[in-house]
Structures are given as structure tokens and as C-alpha cells.
Tab-separated table of C-alpha atoms in Angstrom:
chain	number	residue	atom	x	y	z
A	1	MET	CA	1.733	-36.486	8.114
A	2	ALA	CA	1.693	-39.998	6.672
A	3	ALA	CA	-0.846	-40.750	3.976
A	4	SER	CA	-3.762	-43.031	4.829
A	5	ILE	CA	-3.480	-46.529	3.277
A	6	LEU	CA	-6.507	-48.209	1.774
A	7	THR	CA	-7.021	-51.579	3.497
A	8	HIS	CA	-9.874	-52.607	1.206
A	9	PRO	CA	-10.306	-52.344	-2.569
A	10	VAL	CA	-11.928	-49.159	-3.774
A	11	SER	CA	-13.526	-48.988	-7.189
A	12	ALA	CA	-12.812	-46.194	-9.617
A	13	ALA	CA	-16.357	-44.882	-9.211
A	14	ALA	CA	-15.819	-44.539	-5.464
A	15	LEU	CA	-12.584	-42.568	-5.704
A	16	PRO	CA	-14.220	-39.109	-5.556
A	17	ARG	CA	-16.315	-40.201	-2.586
A	18	ALA	CA	-13.194	-41.605	-0.903
A	19	GLY	CA	-11.400	-38.308	-1.426
A	20	ARG	CA	-14.109	-36.504	0.506
A	21	SER	CA	-13.754	-38.929	3.421
A	22	GLY	CA	-10.108	-38.012	4.011
A	23	LEU	CA	-8.377	-40.769	2.017
A	24	ARG	CA	-5.540	-39.718	-0.241
A	25	CYS	CA	-4.398	-40.962	-3.611
A	26	LEU	CA	-1.023	-42.685	-3.334
A	27	SER	CA	-0.159	-41.628	-6.868
A	28	VAL	CA	1.346	-38.128	-6.995
A	29	SER	CA	0.175	-37.517	-10.538
A	30	ALA	CA	-3.361	-38.608	-9.688
A	31	GLY	CA	-3.425	-36.468	-6.553
A	32	ARG	CA	-2.335	-33.345	-8.408
A	33	SER	CA	-4.629	-33.853	-11.356
A	34	LYS	CA	-8.345	-33.145	-11.354
A	35	LYS	CA	-9.158	-36.647	-12.516
A	36	HIS	CA	-10.376	-37.881	-9.126
A	37	GLN	CA	-11.971	-34.614	-8.025
A	38	GLU	CA	-15.718	-34.416	-8.227
A	39	GLN	CA	-16.703	-31.917	-10.882
A	40	PRO	CA	-19.758	-29.692	-10.373
A	41	ARG	CA	-22.775	-30.713	-12.376
A	42	GLN	CA	-23.554	-28.544	-15.361
A	43	LYS	CA	-27.146	-27.754	-16.133
A	44	LYS	CA	-28.162	-28.992	-19.548
A	45	ASP	CA	-30.555	-26.993	-21.689
A	46	PRO	CA	-33.842	-28.793	-22.400
A	47	LEU	CA	-34.051	-30.568	-25.687
A	48	GLU	CA	-35.784	-28.552	-28.379
A	49	ILE	CA	-37.862	-30.563	-30.880
A	50	PRO	CA	-38.733	-28.674	-34.086
A	51	GLY	CA	-42.476	-28.327	-34.632
A	52	LEU	CA	-43.427	-29.027	-30.992
A	53	GLU	CA	-44.219	-26.373	-28.392
A	54	ARG	CA	-43.137	-26.949	-24.830
A	55	ILE	CA	-45.904	-26.717	-22.243
A	56	THR	CA	-44.534	-24.999	-19.127
A	57	TYR	CA	-45.976	-23.752	-15.862
A	58	ALA	CA	-45.014	-20.128	-16.577
A	59	ASP	CA	-48.667	-19.035	-16.893
A	60	ARG	CA	-49.657	-20.635	-13.602
A	61	GLY	CA	-46.948	-18.884	-11.566
A	62	TYR	CA	-46.078	-21.912	-9.419
A	63	TYR	CA	-44.228	-25.189	-9.793
A	64	VAL	CA	-46.069	-28.080	-11.433
A	65	PRO	CA	-44.179	-31.392	-11.495
A	66	TRP	CA	-45.584	-32.731	-14.801
A	67	LEU	CA	-44.982	-29.486	-16.733
A	68	ALA	CA	-41.691	-28.330	-18.182
A	69	ARG	CA	-39.560	-25.702	-16.487
A	70	PRO	CA	-39.906	-22.310	-18.240
A	71	LYS	CA	-36.926	-20.246	-19.334
A	72	LEU	CA	-37.226	-17.015	-17.386
A	73	PRO	CA	-35.130	-13.835	-17.832
A	74	ASP	CA	-32.363	-13.093	-15.330
A	75	TYR	CA	-33.531	-11.199	-12.267
A	76	ILE	CA	-31.633	-7.931	-11.850
A	77	PRO	CA	-32.428	-6.068	-8.600
A	78	ASP	CA	-31.931	-2.431	-9.594
A	79	TRP	CA	-32.352	-1.251	-6.010
A	80	ASN	CA	-29.156	-3.024	-4.920
A	81	PRO	CA	-25.971	-1.559	-6.479
A	82	LYS	CA	-24.081	-4.733	-5.559
A	83	TYR	CA	-25.871	-6.645	-8.312
A	84	ARG	CA	-25.859	-3.828	-10.834
A	85	ARG	CA	-24.081	-4.693	-14.030
A	86	CYS	CA	-21.671	-2.039	-15.223
A	87	PRO	CA	-22.039	-0.865	-18.797
A	88	PRO	CA	-19.135	-1.318	-21.222
A	89	ALA	CA	-16.225	1.079	-20.697
A	90	GLN	CA	-16.908	2.810	-23.996
A	91	GLU	CA	-20.390	3.806	-22.785
A	92	MET	CA	-19.250	5.366	-19.498
A	93	ALA	CA	-19.277	9.155	-19.086
A	94	LEU	CA	-15.600	9.328	-18.045
A	95	TYR	CA	-14.307	7.179	-20.895
A	96	LYS	CA	-11.402	8.689	-22.844
A	97	GLU	CA	-9.499	7.460	-25.853
A	98	GLN	CA	-6.110	8.287	-24.340
A	99	SER	CA	-5.004	5.735	-21.776
A	100	SER	CA	-3.601	6.786	-18.413
A	101	TYR	CA	-1.570	4.913	-15.805
A	102	VAL	CA	-2.567	4.701	-12.155
A	103	PHE	CA	-0.359	4.004	-9.138
A	104	ASN	CA	-2.271	2.641	-6.163
A	105	PRO	CA	-1.004	1.330	-2.789
A	106	LYS	CA	-0.982	-2.242	-4.134
A	107	CYS	CA	1.367	-1.482	-7.052
A	108	ARG	CA	4.855	-2.934	-6.788
A	109	LEU	CA	7.210	-1.088	-9.123
A	110	LEU	CA	9.609	-3.451	-10.848
A	111	GLY	CA	12.148	-0.667	-11.270
A	112	GLY	CA	11.961	0.276	-7.591
A	113	VAL	CA	13.350	3.643	-6.528
A	114	LYS	CA	14.920	4.219	-9.956
A	115	GLN	CA	11.505	4.020	-11.640
A	116	ALA	CA	9.892	6.231	-8.983
A	117	LEU	CA	12.589	8.884	-9.469
A	118	TRP	CA	11.963	8.905	-13.232
A	119	LEU	CA	8.192	9.209	-12.826
A	120	THR	CA	8.544	12.072	-10.344
A	121	LYS	CA	11.528	13.762	-12.069
A	122	SER	CA	13.528	13.700	-8.842
A	123	LYS	CA	17.136	13.605	-7.747
A	124	LEU	CA	18.075	11.171	-4.972
A	125	ILE	CA	20.273	12.292	-2.077
A	126	GLU	CA	21.504	9.647	0.356
A	127	GLY	CA	20.858	10.438	4.016
A	128	LEU	CA	18.472	12.855	5.680
A	129	PRO	CA	18.466	16.672	5.441
A	130	GLN	CA	20.795	18.556	7.747
A	131	ARG	CA	17.893	19.946	9.771
A	132	ILE	CA	16.675	16.465	10.748
A	133	THR	CA	20.244	15.282	11.329
A	134	ASP	CA	20.763	18.108	13.824
A	135	LEU	CA	17.583	17.117	15.667
A	136	TYR	CA	18.607	13.528	16.384
A	137	GLU	CA	22.243	14.444	17.110
A	138	ASP	CA	21.471	17.325	19.479
A	139	PRO	CA	21.198	16.093	23.116
A	140	ALA	CA	18.709	18.895	23.861
A	141	TYR	CA	16.030	17.103	21.806
A	142	THR	CA	16.732	13.624	23.147
A	143	PHE	CA	13.647	11.590	23.925
A	144	PRO	CA	13.670	10.960	27.720
A	145	ASN	CA	14.154	7.339	28.743
A	146	HIS	CA	13.515	6.247	25.186
A	147	GLU	CA	15.456	2.964	25.214
A	148	GLU	CA	13.325	1.291	27.876
A	149	ARG	CA	10.053	2.661	26.511
A	150	VAL	CA	10.793	1.611	22.938
A	151	HIS	CA	11.889	-1.816	24.168
A	152	ASN	CA	8.524	-2.163	25.921
A	153	ALA	CA	6.693	-1.044	22.772
A	154	ILE	CA	8.418	-3.774	20.738
A	155	SER	CA	7.630	-6.376	23.399
A	156	ASN	CA	4.007	-5.260	23.531
A	157	ALA	CA	3.605	-5.589	19.762
A	158	CYS	CA	5.629	-8.761	19.175
A	159	LEU	CA	5.603	-10.753	22.427
A	160	TRP	CA	2.969	-9.706	24.917
A	161	SER	CA	0.034	-9.450	22.510
A	162	THR	CA	-0.077	-13.162	21.634
A	163	THR	CA	0.873	-16.571	22.983
A	164	GLU	CA	1.641	-18.120	19.612
A	165	GLU	CA	5.237	-18.899	18.712
A	166	ILE	CA	4.833	-17.785	15.079
A	167	ARG	CA	4.116	-14.063	15.030
A	168	GLU	CA	1.964	-12.750	12.210
A	169	ARG	CA	3.415	-9.647	10.603
A	170	GLU	CA	-0.107	-8.450	9.789
A	171	GLU	CA	-0.734	-8.112	13.535
A	172	TYR	CA	2.454	-6.747	15.063
A	173	CYS	CA	3.574	-4.355	12.283
A	174	PRO	CA	0.667	-1.846	12.622
A	175	LYS	CA	0.681	-2.296	16.390
A	176	LEU	CA	4.387	-1.431	16.610
A	177	LEU	CA	3.927	1.683	14.469
A	178	HIS	CA	1.022	2.934	16.596
A	179	GLY	CA	3.017	2.197	19.744
A	180	LEU	CA	5.963	4.314	18.572
A	181	LEU	CA	3.643	7.142	17.530
A	182	HIS	CA	2.002	7.005	20.962
A	183	LEU	CA	5.418	7.501	22.563
A	184	CYS	CA	5.972	10.566	20.372
A	185	GLN	CA	2.577	11.977	21.361
A	186	THR	CA	3.515	11.832	25.040
A	187	GLN	CA	5.925	14.734	24.424
A	188	ASN	CA	3.214	17.176	23.297
A	189	SER	CA	3.440	18.985	26.624
A	190	SER	CA	7.179	19.622	26.121
A	191	TYR	CA	6.696	20.880	22.548
A	192	PRO	CA	3.394	22.810	22.277
A	193	SER	CA	3.636	22.967	18.470
A	194	LEU	CA	3.073	19.216	18.323
A	195	SER	CA	-0.521	19.764	19.415
A	196	GLN	CA	-1.157	21.602	16.126
A	197	ARG	CA	-1.258	18.289	14.265
A	198	THR	CA	-3.656	15.418	13.789
A	199	PHE	CA	-3.649	11.876	12.411
A	200	VAL	CA	-5.831	10.888	9.467
A	201	GLU	CA	-6.494	7.172	9.076
A	202	ASN	CA	-7.462	5.667	5.719
A	203	TRP	CA	-6.242	8.785	3.966
A	204	LYS	CA	-7.714	9.060	0.456
A	205	LEU	CA	-5.533	10.676	-2.182
A	206	ALA	CA	-6.115	11.656	-5.814
A	207	ALA	CA	-3.447	13.399	-7.895
A	208	HIS	CA	-2.430	13.475	-11.544
A	209	TRP	CA	0.293	14.957	-13.737
A	210	HIS	CA	1.360	14.861	-17.403
A	211	LYS	CA	4.825	13.616	-18.342
A	212	ASP	CA	5.979	13.044	-21.938
A	213	SER	CA	2.390	13.227	-23.250
A	214	THR	CA	1.356	10.496	-20.795
A	215	ILE	CA	-1.047	10.941	-17.895
A	216	TYR	CA	-0.113	9.467	-14.531
A	217	HIS	CA	-2.270	9.211	-11.431
A	218	VAL	CA	-1.728	8.425	-7.767
A	219	ARG	CA	-4.947	7.073	-6.282
A	220	GLY	CA	-6.067	4.950	-3.382
A	221	THR	CA	-6.535	4.764	0.354
A	222	ASN	CA	-3.373	4.921	2.443
A	223	SER	CA	-2.908	3.769	6.005
A	224	LEU	CA	-1.963	6.835	8.068
A	225	LEU	CA	-1.180	10.516	7.516
A	226	LEU	CA	0.111	13.104	9.952
A	227	SER	CA	-1.196	16.512	8.867
A	228	ALA	CA	-0.435	19.923	10.362
A	229	LYS	CA	-1.770	23.455	10.326
A	230	THR	CA	1.468	24.866	8.883
A	231	PRO	CA	3.644	23.492	6.055
A	232	LEU	CA	7.192	22.240	6.470
A	233	ASP	CA	10.048	24.551	5.530
A	234	PRO	CA	12.055	23.428	2.463
A	235	PRO	CA	15.384	21.860	3.485
A	236	ALA	CA	17.124	22.853	0.215
A	237	SER	CA	18.151	26.434	-0.488
A	238	PRO	CA	17.390	28.215	-3.812
A	239	SER	CA	20.986	27.698	-4.948
A	240	GLU	CA	20.717	23.958	-4.327
A	241	ILE	CA	17.468	23.889	-6.282
A	242	GLN	CA	19.103	25.616	-9.260
A	243	ALA	CA	22.001	23.140	-9.102
A	244	THR	CA	19.596	20.281	-9.885
A	245	GLU	CA	19.462	21.433	-13.530
A	246	GLN	CA	22.769	19.632	-14.116
A	247	HIS	CA	21.412	16.318	-12.856
A	248	VAL	CA	20.539	13.685	-15.495
A	249	LEU	CA	17.783	11.189	-14.780
A	250	ASP	CA	18.683	7.515	-15.113
A	251	SER	CA	17.145	5.714	-18.064
A	252	LEU	CA	14.876	2.698	-17.523
A	253	TYR	CA	15.583	1.148	-20.925
A	254	PRO	CA	14.532	-1.524	-21.864
A	255	LEU	CA	11.771	-1.274	-19.244
A	256	SER	CA	8.770	0.935	-19.821
A	257	PRO	CA	8.342	3.719	-17.236
A	258	ALA	CA	4.714	2.638	-16.833
A	259	ILE	CA	5.498	-0.999	-16.028
A	260	ASP	CA	3.426	-2.400	-13.127
A	261	LEU	CA	1.067	0.591	-13.272
A	262	GLN	CA	-2.624	0.040	-13.970
A	263	GLU	CA	-3.671	1.154	-17.451
A	264	VAL	CA	-7.174	2.632	-17.545
A	265	ASN	CA	-9.367	4.503	-20.007
A	266	VAL	CA	-12.099	5.501	-17.550
A	267	TYR	CA	-10.654	8.186	-15.297
A	268	GLU	CA	-11.069	11.741	-14.063
A	269	GLU	CA	-8.231	14.232	-13.823
A	270	ARG	CA	-8.567	15.690	-10.346
A	271	ASN	CA	-6.403	16.597	-7.379
A	272	ASP	CA	-7.826	15.975	-3.942
A	273	LEU	CA	-6.242	15.417	-0.531
A	274	GLY	CA	-9.435	14.032	0.939
A	275	PHE	CA	-10.024	17.090	3.167
A	276	ARG	CA	-13.136	19.222	3.238
A	277	VAL	CA	-12.944	22.949	2.598
A	278	GLY	CA	-11.907	24.714	5.787
A	279	PHE	CA	-10.205	21.701	7.374
A	280	PRO	CA	-7.578	23.297	9.673
A	281	TYR	CA	-4.950	20.526	9.337
A	282	SER	CA	-4.701	20.683	5.566
A	283	HIS	CA	-0.905	20.438	5.119
A	284	PRO	CA	0.516	16.885	4.744
A	285	HIS	CA	3.417	16.407	7.140
A	286	THR	CA	4.370	12.703	7.203
A	287	VAL	CA	2.917	9.689	5.418
A	288	TYR	CA	3.326	6.421	7.327
A	289	VAL	CA	3.495	3.416	5.010
A	290	THR	CA	3.372	-0.121	6.407
A	291	GLU	CA	3.968	-3.420	4.700
A	292	PRO	CA	2.457	-6.007	7.070
A	293	CYS	CA	2.511	-8.927	4.614
A	294	SER	CA	4.199	-12.135	5.797
A	295	THR	CA	3.947	-14.093	2.526
A	296	ARG	CA	5.964	-14.068	-0.677
A	297	ALA	CA	3.701	-11.312	-2.000
A	298	ARG	CA	5.304	-8.788	0.354
A	299	PHE	CA	7.093	-5.720	-0.963
A	300	LEU	CA	10.845	-5.798	-1.312
A	301	PRO	CA	12.654	-2.990	0.582
A	302	ASP	CA	13.400	-1.160	-2.675
A	303	GLN	CA	9.756	-1.465	-3.760
A	304	LEU	CA	8.583	-0.172	-0.387
A	305	ARG	CA	10.837	2.871	-0.710
A	306	ALA	CA	9.458	3.470	-4.224
A	307	LYS	CA	5.944	3.307	-2.811
A	308	MET	CA	6.883	5.930	-0.199
A	309	ILE	CA	8.168	8.263	-2.927
A	310	MET	CA	5.063	7.894	-5.098
A	311	ILE	CA	2.545	8.473	-2.289
A	312	ALA	CA	4.442	11.460	-0.858
A	313	PHE	CA	4.827	12.890	-4.369
A	314	GLY	CA	1.101	12.493	-5.024
A	315	GLY	CA	0.291	14.368	-1.824
A	316	ALA	CA	2.728	17.150	-2.711
A	317	VAL	CA	1.328	17.481	-6.262
A	318	ALA	CA	-2.258	17.648	-5.013
A	319	LYS	CA	-1.360	20.284	-2.413
A	320	ALA	CA	0.624	22.360	-4.923
A	321	LYS	CA	-2.219	22.426	-7.461
A	322	ILE	CA	-4.740	23.295	-4.763
A	323	LEU	CA	-2.600	26.233	-3.605
A	324	PHE	CA	-1.184	27.539	-6.893
A	325	GLY	CA	-3.645	26.351	-9.551
A	326	GLU	CA	-3.944	23.454	-11.955
A	327	ASP	CA	-1.628	24.914	-14.618
A	328	VAL	CA	1.317	25.853	-12.386
A	329	LYS	CA	4.761	24.765	-13.604
A	330	THR	CA	7.353	26.526	-11.442
A	331	LEU	CA	6.230	26.617	-7.821
A	332	PRO	CA	6.483	29.933	-5.953
A	333	GLN	CA	7.168	27.956	-2.759
A	334	PRO	CA	8.394	24.339	-2.620
A	335	ILE	CA	6.129	21.735	-1.037
A	336	VAL	CA	7.733	19.340	1.452
A	337	VAL	CA	6.238	15.983	2.495
A	338	GLN	CA	7.920	13.358	4.662
A	339	SER	CA	7.373	9.604	4.682
A	340	VAL	CA	8.238	6.726	7.016
A	341	GLY	CA	7.930	3.121	5.857
A	342	THR	CA	8.301	-0.072	7.854
A	343	ASP	CA	7.665	-3.798	7.661
A	344	GLY	CA	7.780	-4.223	11.423
A	345	GLN	CA	11.579	-4.506	11.630
A	346	LEU	CA	13.250	-2.325	8.986
A	347	PHE	CA	12.476	1.402	8.863
A	348	HIS	CA	12.927	3.720	5.883
A	349	PHE	CA	12.941	7.521	6.208
A	350	MET	CA	12.294	9.818	3.263
A	351	VAL	CA	11.856	13.561	2.690
A	352	LEU	CA	10.527	14.880	-0.639
A	353	GLN	CA	10.744	18.496	-1.787
A	354	LEU	CA	8.551	19.376	-4.773
A	355	ASN	CA	10.229	22.163	-6.746
A	356	THR	CA	8.615	21.952	-10.175
A	357	LEU	CA	5.648	20.518	-12.048
A	358	ASP	CA	7.187	21.005	-15.492
A	359	PHE	CA	7.304	17.398	-16.767
A	360	HIS	CA	7.338	18.053	-20.512
A	361	SER	CA	11.041	17.105	-20.613
A	362	ASN	CA	13.649	15.635	-18.289
A	363	ASP	CA	15.715	18.831	-18.424
A	364	GLY	CA	15.541	21.783	-16.061
A	365	ILE	CA	14.951	21.903	-12.337
A	366	LYS	CA	14.411	18.568	-10.595
A	367	ASN	CA	12.604	17.634	-7.425
A	368	LEU	CA	14.653	16.416	-4.461
A	369	VAL	CA	14.360	13.187	-2.472
A	370	TRP	CA	16.369	12.438	0.674
A	371	MET	CA	16.391	8.750	1.589
A	372	ASP	CA	17.784	6.895	4.594
A	373	GLY	CA	16.685	3.267	4.301
A	374	ASP	CA	17.236	-0.170	5.807
A	375	GLN	CA	17.414	1.039	9.401
A	376	ALA	CA	16.720	-1.995	11.615
A	377	LEU	CA	15.008	-1.391	14.957
A	378	TYR	CA	16.012	-4.873	16.160
A	379	ASP	CA	17.529	-8.053	14.759
A	380	THR	CA	15.279	-10.849	16.028
A	381	VAL	CA	12.314	-11.390	18.333
A	382	ALA	CA	11.550	-14.926	19.566
A	383	PHE	CA	9.394	-16.489	22.258
A	384	LYS	CA	11.789	-19.412	22.733
A	385	PRO	CA	15.507	-19.641	21.954
A	386	LYS	CA	16.515	-21.506	18.817
A	387	ILE	CA	19.235	-23.981	19.744
A	388	LYS	CA	21.136	-26.227	17.363
A	389	ARG	CA	23.899	-28.562	18.546
A	390	LYS	CA	23.936	-26.874	21.936
A	391	VAL	CA	24.572	-23.494	20.296
A	392	VAL	CA	22.034	-20.702	20.716
A	393	LEU	CA	21.357	-19.381	17.217
A	394	VAL	CA	18.475	-17.049	18.138
A	395	PRO	CA	18.090	-16.001	21.783
A	396	ALA	CA	14.721	-15.587	23.435
A	397	GLY	CA	13.245	-12.108	23.611
A	398	ILE	CA	14.504	-9.063	21.692
A	399	ALA	CA	18.025	-9.332	20.288
A	400	GLY	CA	20.045	-6.643	18.561
A	401	PHE	CA	17.957	-3.692	19.735
A	402	LYS	CA	19.045	-0.452	18.029
A	403	PRO	CA	17.618	2.614	19.804
A	404	GLU	CA	19.217	5.025	17.310
A	405	THR	CA	16.568	4.016	14.752
A	406	PHE	CA	13.833	5.355	17.019
A	407	VAL	CA	15.837	8.566	17.516
A	408	LYS	CA	15.557	9.161	13.755
A	409	PHE	CA	11.858	8.281	13.924
A	410	TRP	CA	11.460	10.883	16.697
A	411	ALA	CA	13.401	13.498	14.707
A	412	MET	CA	11.123	13.035	11.699
A	413	TYR	CA	8.109	13.476	13.958
A	414	LEU	CA	9.623	16.533	15.683
A	415	ASN	CA	10.639	18.275	12.458
A	416	GLY	CA	8.684	21.506	11.996
A	417	ALA	CA	7.820	21.887	15.694
A	418	VAL	CA	11.081	23.456	16.875
């Protein structure tokens, strides 16, 4: 858009007023600086004259033009917690001298998966466990007519729900995930065990553990959790668990393991899955993590996979301490939690098996993480084709559809029901 040109002389005093009327400064330096922007007026304190007492209208209780304005104390409505001023951190009941580090859903780990593996004392295995691989390779568990139905789910989320050419990731990413989960729920009649599960939205998690004399927490509200009445069976055998003693964790030097985590001194060491006592679906099955940000602040794929590991690990730690006690080190039975992450196009599948809570050293038995990432459901989605020099660069509609990605999504959902 071309800049407006001043056809009549404007004085320097009128520049701020001209800026409000839509006129622009032709000088780049002047436009970027705050020289021509109107500054808010600052209230000046009344002049104090030694030996003279100011006569105000404070005693009268109403405004009097010829009397000075009194200096009244700040009004603090104690009945409204929104305006309540928090006391200093040192005066709070939960204040502790030792700092702790908190991971919340907004944390983006600079070290990515490598940092998450160090924090959770885990060994990474590429690919999915053999049990899930058998589910999506066996024709007996094939989702009926899945290609057409998944294609319609993508069109419903990305094309049919709006008439705008630029699709907002914040809108179609959650809608696509819920559409795929709805397709999986249509098979409850074929697999009765699927009806023994429920979805928990805005799942609140609180977990903590000690590693190298440092306290770490996983806190926050997560998007969606699939919980079940029965836990998942561990995919690794006892011999495979014992073989993890030979694995050496990668060092993060020169980075600190707590980089990008929130350092706090006011905290409470507790483990809570957000369920009430007696809740029948108390076993975490799959955590669904979405990244619907369309700006530069979005998570990188490696950071999204690290977020999946941390949230699933927090759920497994909280469940293990609820079942076996706060001081348990070697678990009598491993805890398994799955996770699926997506940004609306790429899908990441992860399975975590919690074998130990002994974090005093990096030696001994490790936890296991299976990861299958960067699985694209489609290549591009466009309302209109993108043509350059009579060559179609991006066709209209859905291009590069990959139904095998949904087959893995279905196998993760089906795991534990057959």
C-alpha cells in the first residue's frame, strides 16, 4: 500500500495529530522511532511548600473545585481475588530455599528429544513396539473403508469448514484430531473393549521426581487424554529391561539439563493425575498433544516430540507413585503410557515404558521410549491451485494423501483392546 503524501505543510506540533488521522511519516527513521508518537500524560505530584498546609476537600467527602485534591490511599477490594496483591515469595507458606524446575505445556526444550531422554533417564528405540507393528500390518485389524473416510475428515477440517484461502492452523489442527478420533470411536461395536475407555479434556497433571539432587516437576493442563479401566501391558520383556543397564545416556554439555525449564521456589511436591478417588478410568492410555500454532513461535518437530515424552513420563510417574508409594525406586510392574502428537500435518507416535524411579545416578536400569516421528498424513491442502509460468506447483484439494499414517494412528488407539 502506497504511503499517503502530504499536499499541505504540516507543522511539527501537528505531527502526532496527523499520525492519528492516517498520514504516515515519509522518513523511515522517524516512523520507527517514538518521536512523533503521542506520549501518555504523566500525572505530576502537587507542589509541596514547606510551612504551608494544603487545604483539601477530604473532610467534606465530595469534590470542591476551589480546594486541592487530597492524596488518598490505594483502594484494595479484598473481596475480589483478581485485585489481591500477592505477598513476597519469601512470605508464602510453600516457599523453599531449594529451587526446583517445572516443565509445563508451553516449555520448548532447546535440547529436544536428547534433553527429554536425559531428564527421564530413558533409552530411545526407533520405530514402534512389535505389538503395535503387528496391529497395523495384520489385515484382520484393518479399518474398513478408511481411505475415503480419512480423506473426508481432512477435507472437513481443512477445506469445508471455512471459505478463506489462508487456513488457520489453530482451527483445523484440533478439528482434524477430533475427526480422526471420531472415526476410531465408530469401531467400538466391533471391539467391545474400546467401550471401556473415556476421553478427558483439559487434563491436569502434577508429578515430581528427584534427579542428581535437583527437583523436577511436570505441571499444567494438557489438551486431551484417553484413559482406560485397565493398564497397558509392557512391550519390553524382563530381559530387555535388564539389557538397558549397558546403555549410556548422552551428555548435554555445555547445556544445562534444566535449560528452558521454569525455576521456582514456591512449589509443592505432589503427584496427581487429576482424577477423583474411585474414578473407574484411572489408567492413562494415550496422551494427544497438538501444536496448532501458525506463527514463528510454534514448536519444532523435535521439540514437539520432547514435549510428548515429558508429558507421558509425568503421567507414568504420577501413576506409579499412586500405585506403589512415594518412595518406590524399582517398580514391581512397569507403567506404559502412549502419546500421539500432531501439528495438523505431521504425526508423531511414541510409547513410553517406565521401569525405574531411581534417578540418583545415570547408571542402572533405564526407561524405554519408542518413537516413530515425522509421519505426514498429506503433503498439501489448497483451495485454489498455485500456478507459476503455466506449471501447477500446488494442486487444488488434498495432494499426497498417505493413508498408512492413519493406520498407525488406528493401531495406537486399538492397542490394549485386542
